[in-house]
Amino acid sequence: MSEKPKFAMYWAASCGGCEISVLNIGEKILDVDAHFEPVFWPVAVDSKYKDVEAMEDGSILLTLWNGGIRNQENEHIAHLLRRKSKILVAFGSCATEGCVPGLANLYPVEEIFSTAYHTVSTDNPQGIHPQPVVQVPEGTLTIPAMNPVLKTLAQVVDVDYFMPGCPPEPHQIAAVIDLVIAVLEGKAQLPPKGAVIGAGNSTVCDECPRARNVKHITAFKRIQDVAPLDPTLCILEQGVPCNGPATRSGCNARCPRVGAQCIGCYGPAEGVLDYGARLITAFASVVDAKEPEEIEAILDGIPDPVGQFYRFNLADSLLRAGVPAWKKNGH
Amino acid sequence: MSEKKPKIGVYVCHCGSNIAGMVDVEAVRDWAQAALGQDGVVVSRDYKFMCSSLGQELIEKDIQELGLERVVVAACSPHLHEKTFRTASERAGLNPYLTELVSIREQVSWVHTDKQVATEKSKALVSGAVHRVAYNTELQPLKVPINPNTLVVGGGIAGIQAALEIANAGFHVYLVEREPSIGGHMAQFDKTFPTLDCSACILTPRMVEAGTHPNITLLTWSEVISVSGYVGNFNVTIKKKARYVNEELCTGCGICVEKCPQKVIDDVYEAGLGYRKVIYTPFAQAVPKYPVLDRPNCTFFKNGKCKACEKFCPTNAIDFTQEDQYLNVEVGNIILATGYDLFDARRVTNYGYGRLPNVFTSLEFERMSNAAGPTGGEITLRDGKTKPETVGIIHCVGSRDKNFNNYCSSICCMQSLKFAHLVKERTGATVYEFYIDMRTPMKAYDEFYQRVLEEGTLFVRGKVAEVTNATHGPHEKGKLIIQVEDTLVGKQRRIPVDMVILSVGMEPRHDAKQVGQMFGISCSSDGWYIERHPKLDPVTTMTEGILIAGCASGPKDIPASVAQGAAAAARVLDKILQKEVELEPIRATVDESKCSGCRICNNLCPFNAISFLDDVGVTRINPALCQGCGTCVAACPAGAISGTGFSNEQIFAQIEGLLMGV
Ligand SMILES: Cc1cc2nc3c(=O)[nH]c(=O)nc-3n(C[C@H](O)[C@H](O)[C@H](O)COP(=O)(O)OP(=O)(O)OC[C@H]3O[C@@H](n4cnc5c(N)ncnc54)[C@H](O)[C@@H]3O)c2cc1C
Ligand code: SF4
Ligand code: SF4
Ligand code: SF4
Ligand code: SF4
């Protein structure tokens, strides 16, 4: 048997759900095994960084990267895997747009540490506060230093494809695997570099079966306060801020189908540079009120605007400082 | 931008000293050449007046000789000269939409006081435009055919004038008037300032001409209820309210009116000062001559008995079964000449209108002084007999007043002078005019003021504080007291009079906003329709094909209303004769593969260009209706709508350019 193409998957600043989602593809995982040789996959395969370093550049055919770039280690491995991989895929919301870990970009690193280690909810009698470099009797210990902000993978290295979702839906992962196998067999072509794969071209509403009308929102409500939710009518029209209109399709409208509003995990639609800004204008456009006080009162129905509009996209939004965002979005 | 840069020419205008006085034009020119060379600028020039033919030739020559592919002109506002420079580029063979105008006059020299700052800002703006223009694409104007019919809404003097001009040029006009007769406010007056010609004598021939013109379909007692379509191709539904009189049979003999036993106060034409029958024509010279039956007040409709009108009508024209009719017409252009309402004098409670009987409004006085009016032209107190010995006329009631309307109603000074003259002429009474400032600027107006001064009218400069019947002492007994600070003398005065006339201001029609929305045009904060440009384009609006004339866009006298009616007609004729309109290609389009049918955008378009296709579940934009305002482009959360001329690349490049030096 000729040598199988090499496969890697890595987990940076993320929750681990993406890894579970890959395992969730069921029997398809056997196809992966049949066609690829996993050379580096810390969750599933025992291999070391030094093994990767020893590989020839470009020798890994496909690397699925999940997680944002939060610390020096993430950044180092990102550069390493970029060098070693032919195709680098930003896999999942954290890698493509920062996701929930990216919300920490609202706070300086010191504040994150003091919240994590020194607030009442933390049991830390010795007052431990991690330092990147510590002297112990045995010598000097180092742990990776935190970067000032979390970056998406594309903000750090060149990325070939983007696969959104928190986590990506198993059927979409399976479809991508099928595609790559078809390419290997010469039966299909890779999409153009920079493309979003494993997702639709429209937004969640496109896949949502709920009936919708011209929208007139007179109040935003929390879903638990609308009882009962009309099972056939657009959730947004019922006053519950559903992010479906702005969120890329691909999930088959999983949440709205079961009576929960879309929270936006599939990220912005094709060509949209700032998810939250889009959604804010969209919601603002259908608020049905004239007087400033009335409008204010309706908008007060969204108590956590960052969470509502940027839960997944803050790190990738135009709001971040530094490099012009539109130049580095990558997709 | 890594691709090959297009060749860009930059032209910086001095505008005489308008720009050069505050911006170092040469420095901007040199900077553009030096710093923006890497962004494609191959030539940068300045010129005293870029918009002059010599200035334009500079651009044309460079396009041809240097092969420029983009042009940036830093001069005045695009409102003024964008077209000029785009046309110049087009003459030289460059698609006009590859030329951008940067406003360094309105946005820079006119608003800054520090030359260095102004110069830096000009550089930034030029840089923004240079970066942006690289992404401009060639665009072709949209052409749509024009329906040669025109709708005129409102049959006051402005609407009549517009209708006649177009009809006389040989094109068809639908003239829609909501009252039973055309004529508008002018039909209510006795004399018109400053010449004092009889209003009816000059107006009625026009009314008759409009009523009989073969090219005019006159629809009175009618209202437009819906409008769809776009310039050149509007579809309009008109409701013709039931008159209960068959127009084919009625000869206008007036017997029904005479025989109708039921009288009501005429709040419209007689301003509440007189009565009319339930079946009525508002005035003798009404056009058309057919009466209207006022259903809510009719005895027959109320309790099933009477029908006197029907009994006596010699031609059996009365038809109690008539119903409202709905007509559909197609027109290419629409002129709104809906005029004005009068300010409600009751709102200034301290002047006592409605409470003190001998306080009158200007319109009541017009009717009173009219020989055909309720008093037969006699000027009397409310009792209908007593002649006043002293009359006070108060200017600016509801106008130039922060509590009511800030603007000047422009005709009240002259109309008050007209009243003073008429009172003197007919009663010999002593007349006081209470004014804040006298405003008599038009032709022969000030001469009329001099004349009224010479006639002995007394002028008191000051804003009246109060009109009261609380009198002090015997000399004030039975009088109305006008309490005023005479600002020329510098003291408070109490002036006893028999009659007070309030020169109430003009206000936008109470329904101007709804009517405007139906036609897709907007009102200013005061409520008047907004013209495309207050000086250079006073009769068109931001919606192509919808024009405005007369007092619909703000207070005016008759000559100005007539001039606007004619001007609007000329603009319409110009369109009709071109047979096609060119629409700006700055339009929004929906990428249907991206549209999710979320319907967020469906209700947003101020021009009704957006429709939702239920069967396929996507949204579509009618390119002829879309005015490229961008509202929906911003709102579409799916990024499915894009606006030509405002792509993400263009906008971000412009921002990047602007911030380059920062
Ligand atoms: C008391 C007074 C005295 C004046 N005296 C003089 C004077 O002596 N000399 C002078 O030059 N100017 C005078 N003016 C000003 C003069 O009245 C106006 O300049 C002139 O009437 C404006 O004409 P117009 O056609 O714009 O509006 P209007 O005369 O108001 O006519 C508008 C017409 O449109 C109709 N209309 C409104 N809405 C609709 C609708 N939605 N659908 C269908 N029809 C509609 C109305 O019924 C009306 O017939 C005077 C004004 C006042 C208040
Ligand atoms: S429920 Fe949400 S996803 Fe479904 S149509 Fe409404 S807004 Fe779109
Ligand atoms: S039927 Fe009505 S309109 Fe006719 S005469 Fe009687 S009250 Fe007047
Ligand atoms: S850009 Fe959109 S909202 Fe604006 S006119 Fe066009 S269709 Fe209407
Ligand atoms: S807002 Fe965008 S996605 Fe939604 S219906 Fe309109 S065009 Fe379609």
Short mmCIF file of N, CA and C in Angstrom, two decimals, chain A residues 201-203 205-206 212-216 236 245-246 269-273 278 281-282 285-286 318 326-327, chain B residues 1 513 593-600 602-604 633-639 641 648 652-653 655-656:
data_model
loop_
_atom_site.label_atom_id
_atom_site.label_comp_id
_atom_site.label_asym_id
_atom_site.label_seq_id
_atom_site.Cartn_x
_atom_site.Cartn_y
_atom_site.Cartn_z
N ASN A 201 -24.32 29.35 1.46
CA ASN A 201 -23.97 30.62 0.86
C ASN A 201 -24.94 31.72 1.29
N SER A 202 -25.98 31.31 2.02
CA SER A 202 -26.99 32.29 2.41
C SER A 202 -26.97 32.41 3.93
N THR A 203 -28.10 32.67 4.55
CA THR A 203 -28.11 32.75 6.01
C THR A 203 -29.11 31.74 6.58
N CYS A 205 -31.87 31.89 8.02
CA CYS A 205 -33.28 32.04 7.66
C CYS A 205 -33.61 31.21 6.42
N ASP A 206 -32.64 31.10 5.52
CA ASP A 206 -32.85 30.38 4.28
C ASP A 206 -33.21 28.92 4.55
N ARG A 212 -42.41 33.81 7.77
CA ARG A 212 -41.98 35.15 8.13
C ARG A 212 -42.71 36.21 7.32
N ASN A 213 -42.82 37.39 7.95
CA ASN A 213 -43.56 38.51 7.38
C ASN A 213 -42.68 39.74 7.45
N VAL A 214 -43.24 40.84 6.96
CA VAL A 214 -42.57 42.12 7.16
C VAL A 214 -42.49 42.32 8.67
N LYS A 215 -41.33 42.75 9.14
CA LYS A 215 -41.12 42.75 10.59
C LYS A 215 -41.38 44.12 11.22
N HIS A 216 -42.09 44.09 12.32
CA HIS A 216 -42.31 45.31 13.12
C HIS A 216 -42.05 44.93 14.57
N LEU A 236 -37.86 35.89 15.50
CA LEU A 236 -37.55 37.31 15.60
C LEU A 236 -38.84 38.14 15.59
N PRO A 245 -30.97 35.92 10.64
CA PRO A 245 -30.84 36.71 9.41
C PRO A 245 -29.39 37.02 9.05
N ALA A 246 -28.50 37.07 10.05
CA ALA A 246 -27.13 37.49 9.76
C ALA A 246 -26.15 36.32 9.77
N ALA A 269 -22.28 36.09 7.05
CA ALA A 269 -22.57 35.64 5.70
C ALA A 269 -21.41 36.01 4.78
N GLU A 270 -21.39 35.35 3.63
CA GLU A 270 -20.35 35.60 2.63
C GLU A 270 -20.21 37.10 2.35
N GLY A 271 -18.99 37.60 2.42
CA GLY A 271 -18.75 38.99 2.05
C GLY A 271 -19.04 39.99 3.16
N VAL A 272 -19.59 39.51 4.29
CA VAL A 272 -19.87 40.44 5.38
C VAL A 272 -18.62 40.57 6.25
N LEU A 273 -18.22 41.82 6.50
CA LEU A 273 -16.97 42.03 7.22
C LEU A 273 -17.17 42.10 8.72
N ARG A 278 -23.61 44.31 11.13
CA ARG A 278 -24.70 43.93 10.23
C ARG A 278 -25.97 43.66 11.00
N THR A 281 -27.54 46.83 12.56
CA THR A 281 -28.34 47.63 11.61
C THR A 281 -29.62 46.89 11.24
N ALA A 282 -29.53 45.58 11.10
CA ALA A 282 -30.73 44.83 10.72
C ALA A 282 -31.79 44.95 11.81
N SER A 285 -33.24 48.33 12.00
CA SER A 285 -34.10 48.66 10.87
C SER A 285 -35.54 48.20 11.07
N VAL A 286 -35.74 47.20 11.90
CA VAL A 286 -37.11 46.70 12.04
C VAL A 286 -37.73 47.07 13.39
N LEU A 318 -14.57 44.36 12.99
CA LEU A 318 -13.85 45.59 12.66
C LEU A 318 -13.50 46.37 13.90
N TRP A 326 -10.30 44.88 7.43
CA TRP A 326 -10.72 44.34 6.13
C TRP A 326 -9.55 43.74 5.35
N LYS A 327 -8.34 44.09 5.79
CA LYS A 327 -7.19 43.55 5.06
C LYS A 327 -6.82 42.18 5.57
N MET B 1 -3.78 47.36 -1.94
CA MET B 1 -4.04 47.08 -3.35
C MET B 1 -2.75 46.65 -4.03
N LYS B 513 -47.82 65.18 5.36
CA LYS B 513 -46.87 64.10 5.57
C LYS B 513 -47.36 62.80 4.94
N SER B 593 -29.14 34.58 -4.74
CA SER B 593 -28.62 33.34 -4.16
C SER B 593 -28.21 33.56 -2.70
N LYS B 594 -27.94 34.81 -2.35
CA LYS B 594 -27.58 35.09 -0.95
C LYS B 594 -28.78 35.46 -0.11
N CYS B 595 -29.83 35.95 -0.76
CA CYS B 595 -31.00 36.41 0.00
C CYS B 595 -31.68 35.24 0.66
N SER B 596 -31.88 35.35 1.98
CA SER B 596 -32.48 34.25 2.73
C SER B 596 -33.98 34.44 2.87
N GLY B 597 -34.46 35.58 2.36
CA GLY B 597 -35.88 35.84 2.53
C GLY B 597 -36.25 36.17 3.95
N CYS B 598 -35.32 36.75 4.71
CA CYS B 598 -35.60 37.06 6.11
C CYS B 598 -36.61 38.19 6.23
N ARG B 599 -36.71 38.99 5.19
CA ARG B 599 -37.67 40.09 5.09
C ARG B 599 -37.36 41.29 5.98
N ILE B 600 -36.12 41.35 6.48
CA ILE B 600 -35.72 42.51 7.27
C ILE B 600 -35.88 43.79 6.43
N ASN B 602 -37.78 44.44 3.89
CA ASN B 602 -39.00 44.62 3.10
C ASN B 602 -39.74 45.93 3.31
N ASN B 603 -39.64 46.46 4.50
CA ASN B 603 -40.45 47.65 4.81
C ASN B 603 -39.63 48.93 4.79
N LEU B 604 -38.39 48.87 4.34
CA LEU B 604 -37.49 49.99 4.60
C LEU B 604 -37.41 51.00 3.47
N VAL B 633 -29.23 48.42 1.74
CA VAL B 633 -27.90 47.84 1.62
C VAL B 633 -27.31 47.68 3.03
N ALA B 634 -27.49 48.73 3.82
CA ALA B 634 -26.97 48.69 5.18
C ALA B 634 -27.73 47.68 6.02
N ALA B 635 -29.03 47.57 5.77
CA ALA B 635 -29.85 46.75 6.66
C ALA B 635 -29.71 45.27 6.40
N CYS B 636 -29.43 44.87 5.18
CA CYS B 636 -29.47 43.43 4.86
C CYS B 636 -28.39 42.70 5.64
N PRO B 637 -28.80 41.88 6.59
CA PRO B 637 -27.81 41.22 7.44
C PRO B 637 -27.05 40.13 6.69
N ALA B 638 -27.62 39.69 5.57
CA ALA B 638 -26.97 38.62 4.83
C ALA B 638 -25.95 39.18 3.84
N GLY B 639 -25.87 40.51 3.75
CA GLY B 639 -24.97 41.10 2.77
C GLY B 639 -25.41 40.76 1.36
N ILE B 641 -27.55 42.49 -0.44
CA ILE B 641 -27.83 43.67 -1.25
C ILE B 641 -26.55 44.48 -1.42
N ASN B 648 -18.00 47.61 -0.79
CA ASN B 648 -17.11 47.56 0.37
C ASN B 648 -15.71 48.01 0.00
N PHE B 652 -13.99 51.05 1.94
CA PHE B 652 -12.82 50.82 2.78
C PHE B 652 -11.56 51.46 2.20
N ALA B 653 -11.46 51.45 0.88
CA ALA B 653 -10.30 52.11 0.27
C ALA B 653 -10.34 53.60 0.60
N ILE B 655 -11.72 55.03 3.21
CA ILE B 655 -11.36 55.22 4.62
C ILE B 655 -9.85 55.10 4.79
N GLU B 656 -9.31 54.09 4.15
CA GLU B 656 -7.86 53.88 4.25
C GLU B 656 -7.12 55.11 3.72
#
